[in-house]
PDB file of C-alpha atoms and ligand atoms in Angstrom:
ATOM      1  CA  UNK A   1      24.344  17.260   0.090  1.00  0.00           C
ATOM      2  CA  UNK A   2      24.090  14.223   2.007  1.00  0.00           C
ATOM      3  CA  UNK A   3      21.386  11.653   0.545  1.00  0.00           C
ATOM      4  CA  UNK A   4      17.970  11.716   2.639  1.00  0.00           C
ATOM      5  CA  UNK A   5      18.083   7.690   3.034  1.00  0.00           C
ATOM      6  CA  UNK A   6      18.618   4.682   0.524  1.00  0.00           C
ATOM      7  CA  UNK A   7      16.010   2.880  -2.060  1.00  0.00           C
ATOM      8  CA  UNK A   8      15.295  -1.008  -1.835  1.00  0.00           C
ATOM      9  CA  UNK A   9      14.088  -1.620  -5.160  1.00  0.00           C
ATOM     10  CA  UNK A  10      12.741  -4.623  -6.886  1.00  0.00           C
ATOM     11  CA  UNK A  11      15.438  -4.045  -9.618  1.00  0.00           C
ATOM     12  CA  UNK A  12      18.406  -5.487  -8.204  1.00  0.00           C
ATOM     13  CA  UNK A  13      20.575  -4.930 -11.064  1.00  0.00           C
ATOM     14  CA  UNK A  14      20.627  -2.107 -13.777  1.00  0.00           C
ATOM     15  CA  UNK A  15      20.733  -4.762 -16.213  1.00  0.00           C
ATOM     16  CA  UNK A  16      16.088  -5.088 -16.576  1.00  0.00           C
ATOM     17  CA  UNK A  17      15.349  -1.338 -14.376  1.00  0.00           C
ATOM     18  CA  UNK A  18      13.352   0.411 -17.064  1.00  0.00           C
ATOM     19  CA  UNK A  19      14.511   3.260 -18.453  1.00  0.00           C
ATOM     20  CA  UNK A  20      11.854   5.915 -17.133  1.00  0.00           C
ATOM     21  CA  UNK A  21       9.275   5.983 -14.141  1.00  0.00           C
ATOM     22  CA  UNK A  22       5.840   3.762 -15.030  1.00  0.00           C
ATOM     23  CA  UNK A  23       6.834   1.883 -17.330  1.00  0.00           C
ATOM     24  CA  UNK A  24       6.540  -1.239 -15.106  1.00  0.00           C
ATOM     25  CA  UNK A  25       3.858  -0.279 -13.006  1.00  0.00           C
ATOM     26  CA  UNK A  26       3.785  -2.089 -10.412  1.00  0.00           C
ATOM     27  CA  UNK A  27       7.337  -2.373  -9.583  1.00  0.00           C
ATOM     28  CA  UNK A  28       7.943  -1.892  -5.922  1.00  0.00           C
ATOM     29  CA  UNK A  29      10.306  -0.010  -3.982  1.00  0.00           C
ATOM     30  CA  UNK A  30      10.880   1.553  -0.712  1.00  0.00           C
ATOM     31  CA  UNK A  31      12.791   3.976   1.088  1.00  0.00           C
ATOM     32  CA  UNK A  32      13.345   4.211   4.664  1.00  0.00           C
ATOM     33  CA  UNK A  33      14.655   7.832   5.699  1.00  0.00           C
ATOM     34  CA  UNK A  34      17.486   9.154   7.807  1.00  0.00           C
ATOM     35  CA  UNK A  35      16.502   8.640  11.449  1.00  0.00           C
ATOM     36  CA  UNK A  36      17.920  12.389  12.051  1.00  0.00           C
ATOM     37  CA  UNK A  37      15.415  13.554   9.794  1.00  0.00           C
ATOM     38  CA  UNK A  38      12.486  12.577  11.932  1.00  0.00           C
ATOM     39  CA  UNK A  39      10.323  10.989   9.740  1.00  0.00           C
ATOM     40  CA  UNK A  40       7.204  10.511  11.474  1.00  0.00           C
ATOM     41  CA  UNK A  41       7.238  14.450  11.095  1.00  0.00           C
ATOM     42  CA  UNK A  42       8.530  15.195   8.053  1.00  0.00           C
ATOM     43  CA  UNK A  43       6.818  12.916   5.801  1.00  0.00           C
ATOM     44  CA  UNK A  44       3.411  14.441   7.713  1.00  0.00           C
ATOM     45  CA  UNK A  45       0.930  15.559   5.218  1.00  0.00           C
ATOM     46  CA  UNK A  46       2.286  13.466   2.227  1.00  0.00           C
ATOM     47  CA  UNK A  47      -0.136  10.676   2.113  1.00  0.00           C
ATOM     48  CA  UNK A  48      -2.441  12.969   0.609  1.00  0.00           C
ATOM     49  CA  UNK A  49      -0.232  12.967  -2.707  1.00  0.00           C
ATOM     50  CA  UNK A  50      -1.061   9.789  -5.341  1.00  0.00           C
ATOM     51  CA  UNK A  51       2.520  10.540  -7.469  1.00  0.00           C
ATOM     52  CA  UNK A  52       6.062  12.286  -5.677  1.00  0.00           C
ATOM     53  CA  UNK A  53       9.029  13.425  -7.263  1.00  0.00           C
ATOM     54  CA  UNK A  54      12.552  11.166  -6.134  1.00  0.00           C
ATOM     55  CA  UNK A  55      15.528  13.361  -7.056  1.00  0.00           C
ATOM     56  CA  UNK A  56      18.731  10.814  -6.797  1.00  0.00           C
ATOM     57  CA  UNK A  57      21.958   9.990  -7.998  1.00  0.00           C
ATOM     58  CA  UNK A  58      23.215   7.228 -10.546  1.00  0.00           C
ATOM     59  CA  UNK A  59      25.578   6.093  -7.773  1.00  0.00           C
ATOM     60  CA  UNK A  60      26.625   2.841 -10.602  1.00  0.00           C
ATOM     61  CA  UNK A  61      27.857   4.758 -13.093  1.00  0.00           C
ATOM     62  CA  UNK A  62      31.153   3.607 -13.625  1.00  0.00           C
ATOM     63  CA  UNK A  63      32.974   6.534 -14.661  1.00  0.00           C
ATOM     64  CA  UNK A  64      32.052   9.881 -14.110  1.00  0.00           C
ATOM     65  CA  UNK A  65      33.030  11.314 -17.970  1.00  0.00           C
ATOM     66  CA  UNK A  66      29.819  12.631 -19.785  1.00  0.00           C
ATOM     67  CA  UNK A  67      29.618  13.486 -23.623  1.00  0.00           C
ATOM     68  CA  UNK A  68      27.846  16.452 -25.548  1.00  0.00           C
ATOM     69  CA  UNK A  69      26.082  14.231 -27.383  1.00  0.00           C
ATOM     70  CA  UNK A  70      25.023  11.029 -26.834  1.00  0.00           C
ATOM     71  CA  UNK A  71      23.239   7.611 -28.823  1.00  0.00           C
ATOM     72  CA  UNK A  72      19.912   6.742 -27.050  1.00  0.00           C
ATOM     73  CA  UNK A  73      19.291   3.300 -27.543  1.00  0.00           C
ATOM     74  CA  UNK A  74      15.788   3.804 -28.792  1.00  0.00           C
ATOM     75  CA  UNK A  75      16.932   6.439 -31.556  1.00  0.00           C
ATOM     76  CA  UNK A  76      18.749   3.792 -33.701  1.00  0.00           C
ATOM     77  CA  UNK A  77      21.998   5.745 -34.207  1.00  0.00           C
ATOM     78  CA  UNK A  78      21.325   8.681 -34.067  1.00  0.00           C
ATOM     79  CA  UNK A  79      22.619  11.454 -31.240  1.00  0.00           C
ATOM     80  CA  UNK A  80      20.938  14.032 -29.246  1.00  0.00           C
ATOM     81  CA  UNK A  81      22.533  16.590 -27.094  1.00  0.00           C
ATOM     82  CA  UNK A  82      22.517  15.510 -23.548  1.00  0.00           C
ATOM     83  CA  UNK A  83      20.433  17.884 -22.163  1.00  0.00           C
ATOM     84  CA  UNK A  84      17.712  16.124 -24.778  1.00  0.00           C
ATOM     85  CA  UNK A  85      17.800  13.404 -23.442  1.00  0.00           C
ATOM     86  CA  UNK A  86      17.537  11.790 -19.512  1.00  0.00           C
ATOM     87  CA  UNK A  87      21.147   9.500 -20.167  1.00  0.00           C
ATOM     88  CA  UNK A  88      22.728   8.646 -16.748  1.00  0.00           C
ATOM     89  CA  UNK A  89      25.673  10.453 -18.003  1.00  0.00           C
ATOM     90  CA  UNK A  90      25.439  14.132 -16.746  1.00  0.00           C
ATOM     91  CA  UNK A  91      27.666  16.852 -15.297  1.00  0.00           C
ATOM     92  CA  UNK A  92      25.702  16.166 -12.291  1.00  0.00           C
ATOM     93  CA  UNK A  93      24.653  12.440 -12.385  1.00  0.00           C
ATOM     94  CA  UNK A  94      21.221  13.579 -10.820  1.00  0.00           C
ATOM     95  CA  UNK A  95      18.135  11.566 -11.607  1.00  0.00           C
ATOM     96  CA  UNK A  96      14.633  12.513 -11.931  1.00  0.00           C
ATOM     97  CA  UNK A  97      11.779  10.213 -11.148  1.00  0.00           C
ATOM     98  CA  UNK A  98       7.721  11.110 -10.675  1.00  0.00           C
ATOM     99  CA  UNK A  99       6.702   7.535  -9.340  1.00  0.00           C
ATOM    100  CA  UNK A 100       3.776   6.682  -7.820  1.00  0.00           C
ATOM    101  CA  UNK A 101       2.854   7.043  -3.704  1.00  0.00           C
ATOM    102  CA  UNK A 102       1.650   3.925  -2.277  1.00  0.00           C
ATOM    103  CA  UNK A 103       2.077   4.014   1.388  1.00  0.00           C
ATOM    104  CA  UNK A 104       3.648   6.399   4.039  1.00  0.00           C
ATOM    105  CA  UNK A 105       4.915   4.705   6.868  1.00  0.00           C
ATOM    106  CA  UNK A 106       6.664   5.289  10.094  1.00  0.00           C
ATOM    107  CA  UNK A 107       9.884   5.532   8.644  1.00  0.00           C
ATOM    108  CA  UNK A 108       9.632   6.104   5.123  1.00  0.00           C
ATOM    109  CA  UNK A 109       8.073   5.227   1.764  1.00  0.00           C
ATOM    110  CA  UNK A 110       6.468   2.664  -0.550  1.00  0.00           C
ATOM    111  CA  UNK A 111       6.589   3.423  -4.182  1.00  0.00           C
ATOM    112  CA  UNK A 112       5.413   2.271  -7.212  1.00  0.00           C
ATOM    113  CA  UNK A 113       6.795   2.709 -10.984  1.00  0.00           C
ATOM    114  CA  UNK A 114      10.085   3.880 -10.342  1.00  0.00           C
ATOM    115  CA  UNK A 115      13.236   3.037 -12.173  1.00  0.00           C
ATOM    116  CA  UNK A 116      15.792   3.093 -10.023  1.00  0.00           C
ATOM    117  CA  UNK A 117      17.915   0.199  -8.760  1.00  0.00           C
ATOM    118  CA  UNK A 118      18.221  -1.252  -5.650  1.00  0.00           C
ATOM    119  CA  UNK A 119      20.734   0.968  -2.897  1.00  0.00           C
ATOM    120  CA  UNK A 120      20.523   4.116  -4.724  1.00  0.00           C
ATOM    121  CA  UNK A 121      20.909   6.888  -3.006  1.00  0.00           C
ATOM    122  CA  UNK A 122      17.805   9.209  -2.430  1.00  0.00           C
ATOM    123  CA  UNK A 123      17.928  13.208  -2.458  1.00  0.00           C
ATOM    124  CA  UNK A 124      14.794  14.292  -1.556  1.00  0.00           C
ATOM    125  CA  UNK A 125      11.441  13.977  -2.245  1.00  0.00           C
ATOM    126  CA  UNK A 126       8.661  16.400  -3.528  1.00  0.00           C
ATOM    127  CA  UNK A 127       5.171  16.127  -4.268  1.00  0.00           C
ATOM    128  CA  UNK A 128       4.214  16.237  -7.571  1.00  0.00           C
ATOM    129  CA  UNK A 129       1.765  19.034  -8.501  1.00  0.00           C
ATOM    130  CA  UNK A 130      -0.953  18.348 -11.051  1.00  0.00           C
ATOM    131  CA  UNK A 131      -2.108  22.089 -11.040  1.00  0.00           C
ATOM    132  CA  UNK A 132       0.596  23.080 -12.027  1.00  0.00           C
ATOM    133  CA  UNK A 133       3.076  20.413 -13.578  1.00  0.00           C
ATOM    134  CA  UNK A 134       0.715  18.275 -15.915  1.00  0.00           C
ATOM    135  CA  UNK A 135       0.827  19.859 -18.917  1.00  0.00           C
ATOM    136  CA  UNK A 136      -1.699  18.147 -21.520  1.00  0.00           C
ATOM    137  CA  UNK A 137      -0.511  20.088 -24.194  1.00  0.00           C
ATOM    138  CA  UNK A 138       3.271  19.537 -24.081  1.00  0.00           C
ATOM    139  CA  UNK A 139       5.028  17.938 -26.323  1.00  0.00           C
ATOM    140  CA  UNK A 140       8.342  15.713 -26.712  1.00  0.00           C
ATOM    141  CA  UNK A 141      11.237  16.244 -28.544  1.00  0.00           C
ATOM    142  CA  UNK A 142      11.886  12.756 -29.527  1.00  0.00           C
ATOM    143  CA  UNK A 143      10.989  11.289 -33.477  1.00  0.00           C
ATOM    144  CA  UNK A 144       7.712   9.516 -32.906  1.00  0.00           C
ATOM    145  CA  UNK A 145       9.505   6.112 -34.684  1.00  0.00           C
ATOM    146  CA  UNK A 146      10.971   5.755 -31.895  1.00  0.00           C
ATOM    147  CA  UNK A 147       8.015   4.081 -30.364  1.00  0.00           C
ATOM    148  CA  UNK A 148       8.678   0.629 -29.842  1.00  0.00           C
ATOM    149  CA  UNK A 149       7.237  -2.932 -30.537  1.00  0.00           C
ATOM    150  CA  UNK A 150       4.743  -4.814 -28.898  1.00  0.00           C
ATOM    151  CA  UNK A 151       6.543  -7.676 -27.141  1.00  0.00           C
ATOM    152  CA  UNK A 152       4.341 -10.679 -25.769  1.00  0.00           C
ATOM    153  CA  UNK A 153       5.612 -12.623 -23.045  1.00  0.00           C
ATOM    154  CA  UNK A 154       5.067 -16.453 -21.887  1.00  0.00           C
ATOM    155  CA  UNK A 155       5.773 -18.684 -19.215  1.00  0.00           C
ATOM    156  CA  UNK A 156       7.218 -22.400 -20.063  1.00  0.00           C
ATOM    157  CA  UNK A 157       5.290 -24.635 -17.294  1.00  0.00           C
ATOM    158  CA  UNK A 158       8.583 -25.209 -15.298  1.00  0.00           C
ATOM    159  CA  UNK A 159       8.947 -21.068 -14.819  1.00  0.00           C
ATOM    160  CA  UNK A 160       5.110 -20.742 -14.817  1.00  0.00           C
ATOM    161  CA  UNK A 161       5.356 -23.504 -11.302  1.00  0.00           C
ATOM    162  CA  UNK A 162       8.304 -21.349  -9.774  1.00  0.00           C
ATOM    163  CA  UNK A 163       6.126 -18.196 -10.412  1.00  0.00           C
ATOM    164  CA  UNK A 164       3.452 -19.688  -8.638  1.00  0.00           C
ATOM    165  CA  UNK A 165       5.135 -20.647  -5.632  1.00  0.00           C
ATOM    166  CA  UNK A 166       7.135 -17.357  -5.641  1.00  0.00           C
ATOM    167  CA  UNK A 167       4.040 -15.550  -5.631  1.00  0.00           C
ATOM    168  CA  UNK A 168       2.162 -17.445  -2.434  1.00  0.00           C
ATOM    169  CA  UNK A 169       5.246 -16.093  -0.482  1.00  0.00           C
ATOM    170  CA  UNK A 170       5.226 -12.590  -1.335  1.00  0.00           C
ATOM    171  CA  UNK A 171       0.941 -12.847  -1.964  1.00  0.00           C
ATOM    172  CA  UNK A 172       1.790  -8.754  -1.771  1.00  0.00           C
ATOM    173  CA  UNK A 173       3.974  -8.471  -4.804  1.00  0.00           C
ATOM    174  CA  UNK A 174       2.179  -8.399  -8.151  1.00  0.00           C
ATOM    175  CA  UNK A 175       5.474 -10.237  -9.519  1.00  0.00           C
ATOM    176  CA  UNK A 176       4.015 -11.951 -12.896  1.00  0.00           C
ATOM    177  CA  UNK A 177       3.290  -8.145 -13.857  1.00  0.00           C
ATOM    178  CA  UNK A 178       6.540  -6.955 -12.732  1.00  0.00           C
ATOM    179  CA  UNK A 179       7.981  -9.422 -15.203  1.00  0.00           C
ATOM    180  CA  UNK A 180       5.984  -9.167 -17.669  1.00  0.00           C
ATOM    181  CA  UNK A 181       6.343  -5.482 -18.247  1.00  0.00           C
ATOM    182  CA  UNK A 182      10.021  -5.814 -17.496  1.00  0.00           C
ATOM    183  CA  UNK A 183      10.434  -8.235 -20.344  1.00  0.00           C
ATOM    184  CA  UNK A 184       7.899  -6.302 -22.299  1.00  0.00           C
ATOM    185  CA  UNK A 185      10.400  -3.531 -22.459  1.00  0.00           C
ATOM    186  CA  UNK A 186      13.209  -5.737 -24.468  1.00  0.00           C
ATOM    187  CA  UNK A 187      16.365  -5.373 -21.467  1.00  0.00           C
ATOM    188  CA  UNK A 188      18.564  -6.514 -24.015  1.00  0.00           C
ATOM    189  CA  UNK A 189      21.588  -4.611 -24.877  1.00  0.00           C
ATOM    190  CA  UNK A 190      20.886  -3.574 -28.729  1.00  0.00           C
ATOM    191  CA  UNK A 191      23.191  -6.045 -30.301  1.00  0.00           C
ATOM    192  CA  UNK A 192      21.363  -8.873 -29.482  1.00  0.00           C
ATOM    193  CA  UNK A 193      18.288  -7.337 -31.419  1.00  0.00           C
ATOM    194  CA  UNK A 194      17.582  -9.561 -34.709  1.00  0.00           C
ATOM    195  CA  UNK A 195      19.271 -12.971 -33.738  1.00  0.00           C
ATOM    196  CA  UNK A 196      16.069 -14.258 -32.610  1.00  0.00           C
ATOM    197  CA  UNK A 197      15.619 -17.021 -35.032  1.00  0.00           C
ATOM    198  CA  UNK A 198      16.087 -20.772 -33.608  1.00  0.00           C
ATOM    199  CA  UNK A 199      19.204 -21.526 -36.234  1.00  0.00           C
ATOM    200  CA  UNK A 200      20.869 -18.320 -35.512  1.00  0.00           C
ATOM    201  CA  UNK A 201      24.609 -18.783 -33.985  1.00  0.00           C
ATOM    202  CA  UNK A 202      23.976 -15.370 -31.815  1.00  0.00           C
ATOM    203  CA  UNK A 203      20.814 -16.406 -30.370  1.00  0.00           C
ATOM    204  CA  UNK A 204      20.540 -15.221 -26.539  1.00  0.00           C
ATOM    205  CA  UNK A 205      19.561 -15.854 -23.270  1.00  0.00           C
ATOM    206  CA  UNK A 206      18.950 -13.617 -20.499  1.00  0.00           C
ATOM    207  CA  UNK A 207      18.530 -12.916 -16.726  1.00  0.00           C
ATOM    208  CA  UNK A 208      16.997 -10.139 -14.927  1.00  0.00           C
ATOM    209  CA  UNK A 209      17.567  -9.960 -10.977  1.00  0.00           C
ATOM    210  CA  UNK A 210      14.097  -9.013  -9.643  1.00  0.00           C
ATOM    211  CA  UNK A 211      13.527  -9.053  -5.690  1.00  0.00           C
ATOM    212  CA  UNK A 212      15.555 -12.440  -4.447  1.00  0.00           C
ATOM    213  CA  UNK A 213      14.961 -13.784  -8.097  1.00  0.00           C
ATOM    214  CA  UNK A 214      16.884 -14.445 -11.207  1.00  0.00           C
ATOM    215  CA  UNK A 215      14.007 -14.802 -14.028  1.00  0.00           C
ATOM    216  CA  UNK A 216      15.860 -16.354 -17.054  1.00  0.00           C
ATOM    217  CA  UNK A 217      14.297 -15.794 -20.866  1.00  0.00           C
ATOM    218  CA  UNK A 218      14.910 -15.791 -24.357  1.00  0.00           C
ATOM    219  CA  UNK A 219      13.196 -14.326 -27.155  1.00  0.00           C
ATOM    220  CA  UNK A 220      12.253 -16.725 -29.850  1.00  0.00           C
ATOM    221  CA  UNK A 221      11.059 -14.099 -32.155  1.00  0.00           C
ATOM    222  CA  UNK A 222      11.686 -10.356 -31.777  1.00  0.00           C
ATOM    223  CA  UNK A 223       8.059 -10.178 -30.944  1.00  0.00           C
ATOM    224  CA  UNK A 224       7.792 -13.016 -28.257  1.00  0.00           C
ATOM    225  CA  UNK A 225       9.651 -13.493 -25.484  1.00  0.00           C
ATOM    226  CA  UNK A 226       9.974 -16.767 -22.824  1.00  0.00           C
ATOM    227  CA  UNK A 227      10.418 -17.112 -19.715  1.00  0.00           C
ATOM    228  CA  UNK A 228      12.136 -20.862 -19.223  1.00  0.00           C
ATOM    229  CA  UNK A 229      13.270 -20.772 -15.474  1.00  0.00           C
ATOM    230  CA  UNK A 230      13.588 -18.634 -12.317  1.00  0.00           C
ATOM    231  CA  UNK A 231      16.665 -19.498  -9.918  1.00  0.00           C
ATOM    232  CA  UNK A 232      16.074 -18.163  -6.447  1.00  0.00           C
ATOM    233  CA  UNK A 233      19.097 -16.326  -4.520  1.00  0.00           C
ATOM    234  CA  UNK A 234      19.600 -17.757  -1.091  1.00  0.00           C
ATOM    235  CA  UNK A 235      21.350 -14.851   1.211  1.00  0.00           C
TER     236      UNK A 235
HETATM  237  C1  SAM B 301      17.612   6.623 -18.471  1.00  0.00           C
HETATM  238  S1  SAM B 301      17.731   6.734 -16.722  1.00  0.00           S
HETATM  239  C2  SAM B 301      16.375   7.786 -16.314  1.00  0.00           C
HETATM  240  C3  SAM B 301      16.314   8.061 -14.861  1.00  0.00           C
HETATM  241  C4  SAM B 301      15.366   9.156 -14.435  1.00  0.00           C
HETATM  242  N1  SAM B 301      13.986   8.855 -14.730  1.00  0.00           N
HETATM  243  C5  SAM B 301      15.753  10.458 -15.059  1.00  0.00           C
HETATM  244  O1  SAM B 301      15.175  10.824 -16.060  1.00  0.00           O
HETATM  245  O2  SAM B 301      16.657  11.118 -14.527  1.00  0.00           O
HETATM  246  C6  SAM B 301      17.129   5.178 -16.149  1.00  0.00           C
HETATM  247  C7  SAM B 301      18.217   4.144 -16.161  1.00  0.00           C
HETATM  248  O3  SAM B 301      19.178   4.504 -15.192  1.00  0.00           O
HETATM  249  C8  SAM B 301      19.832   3.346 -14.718  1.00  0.00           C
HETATM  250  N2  SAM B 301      19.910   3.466 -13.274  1.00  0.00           N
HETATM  251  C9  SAM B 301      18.912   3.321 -12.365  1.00  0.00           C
HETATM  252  N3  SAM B 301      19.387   3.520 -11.126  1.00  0.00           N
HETATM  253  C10 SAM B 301      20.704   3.817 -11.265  1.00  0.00           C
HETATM  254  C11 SAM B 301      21.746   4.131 -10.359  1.00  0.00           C
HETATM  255  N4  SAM B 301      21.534   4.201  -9.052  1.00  0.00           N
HETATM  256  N5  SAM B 301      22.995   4.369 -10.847  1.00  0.00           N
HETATM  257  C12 SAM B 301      23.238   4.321 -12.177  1.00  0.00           C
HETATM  258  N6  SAM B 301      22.305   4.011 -13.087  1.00  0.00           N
HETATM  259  C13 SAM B 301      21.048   3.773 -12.636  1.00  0.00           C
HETATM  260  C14 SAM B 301      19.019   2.140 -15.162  1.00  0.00           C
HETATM  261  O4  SAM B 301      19.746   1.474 -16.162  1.00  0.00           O
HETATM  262  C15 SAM B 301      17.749   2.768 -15.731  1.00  0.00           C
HETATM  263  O5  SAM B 301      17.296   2.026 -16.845  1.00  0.00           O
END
């Protein structure tokens, strides 16, 4: 199989992609296609469709082992088989994604919702069915404690400037929801859960890469979260 063309994707890094399709919203992305594969043809008829499928590969995992069971970070310890679970980690590193359509164009796509980081590699695309693949009554395998927290997230007045400015030069990004939801999410590898207080030695701060921007927080309490400063990359 040869990949139909490659994702730009707000998410530059995996460190801050969510972990499953519309969770952050309005996170952009966009694929251009194979010029071989013609698309001012073969993407005909697919504006029609609000949601598509993108069937991809986790081209940054860094080793291609997978385990029977593995921990998912939300389950607190406790292990699921694989196939319970939508881990990276796969006999065939193949991911799923039902992300919102936004625009067709010439060449390609625009999305919205997806969780994939920037350069992966695309398989196809398929439009998602609602007749037949929304299922009301369906439900999930997955302990319903798992749910998480409600995060809140602020701006100090230096990031809350630099947001600003960002924003009149990309007036078609929605980028203070991108973050917020990002943040909203808690990116933070699990052992840096609890050290929130101010006195704590283990106390952390973070970046996430989002579009040309390095937005720096820290949570100050496991249920608020700041952003102090974004740093701008310069290619
Ligand atoms: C849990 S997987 C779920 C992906 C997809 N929705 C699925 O179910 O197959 C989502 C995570 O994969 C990681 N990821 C995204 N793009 C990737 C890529 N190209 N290579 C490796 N990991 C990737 C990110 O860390 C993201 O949070």
């Amino acid at each position: 199989m040869e990949p139909i063309g490659i994702i730009e994707s707000c998410f530059k890094d995996k460190f801050g992609t969510p972990r499953q399709p519309g969770l952050v919203k309005k996170s952009w992305a966009r694929l251009r296609l194979r010029g071989d594969l013609q698309p001012e043809e073969s993407l005909q008829g697919l504006e029609g469709f609000s949601h598509v499928w993108l069937i991809w590969l986790f081209h940054q995992n860094k080793v291609a082992r997978f385990h029977s069971k593995v921990h998912p970070p939300r389950l607190g310890g406790q292990s699921m088989g694989l196939f319970a679970t939508r881990t990276p980690h796969r006999p065939n590193p193949i991911g799923l994604s039902l992300v919102e359509l936004v625009a067709v164009e010439k060449d390609g796509i625009v999305v919205a919702g997806a969780d994939l980081v920037d350069g992966t590699p695309i398989l196809d695309i398929k439009p998602y069915l609602p007749e037949v693949e929304a299922i009301p009554t369906a439900r999930s395998g997955w302990p319903q404690d798992a749910k998480s927290i409600e995060i809140r997230v602020e701006f100090s007045a230096k990031a809350e400037a630099l947001l600003q400015n960002w924003q009149n030069q990309h007036p078609d990004k929605a980028l203070r929801e991108i973050i917020v939801d990002t943040l909203k999410l808690d990116p933070r590898p699990v052992v840096y859960r609890g050290f929130e207080e101010e006195t704590s030695p283990y106390r952390s701060e973070h970046a996430v890469r989002l579009f040309n921007g390095d937005v720096h927080f820290k949570f100050v309490s496991a249920h608020l979260v700041t952003v102090f400063d974004i740093l701008f990359i310069h290619n």
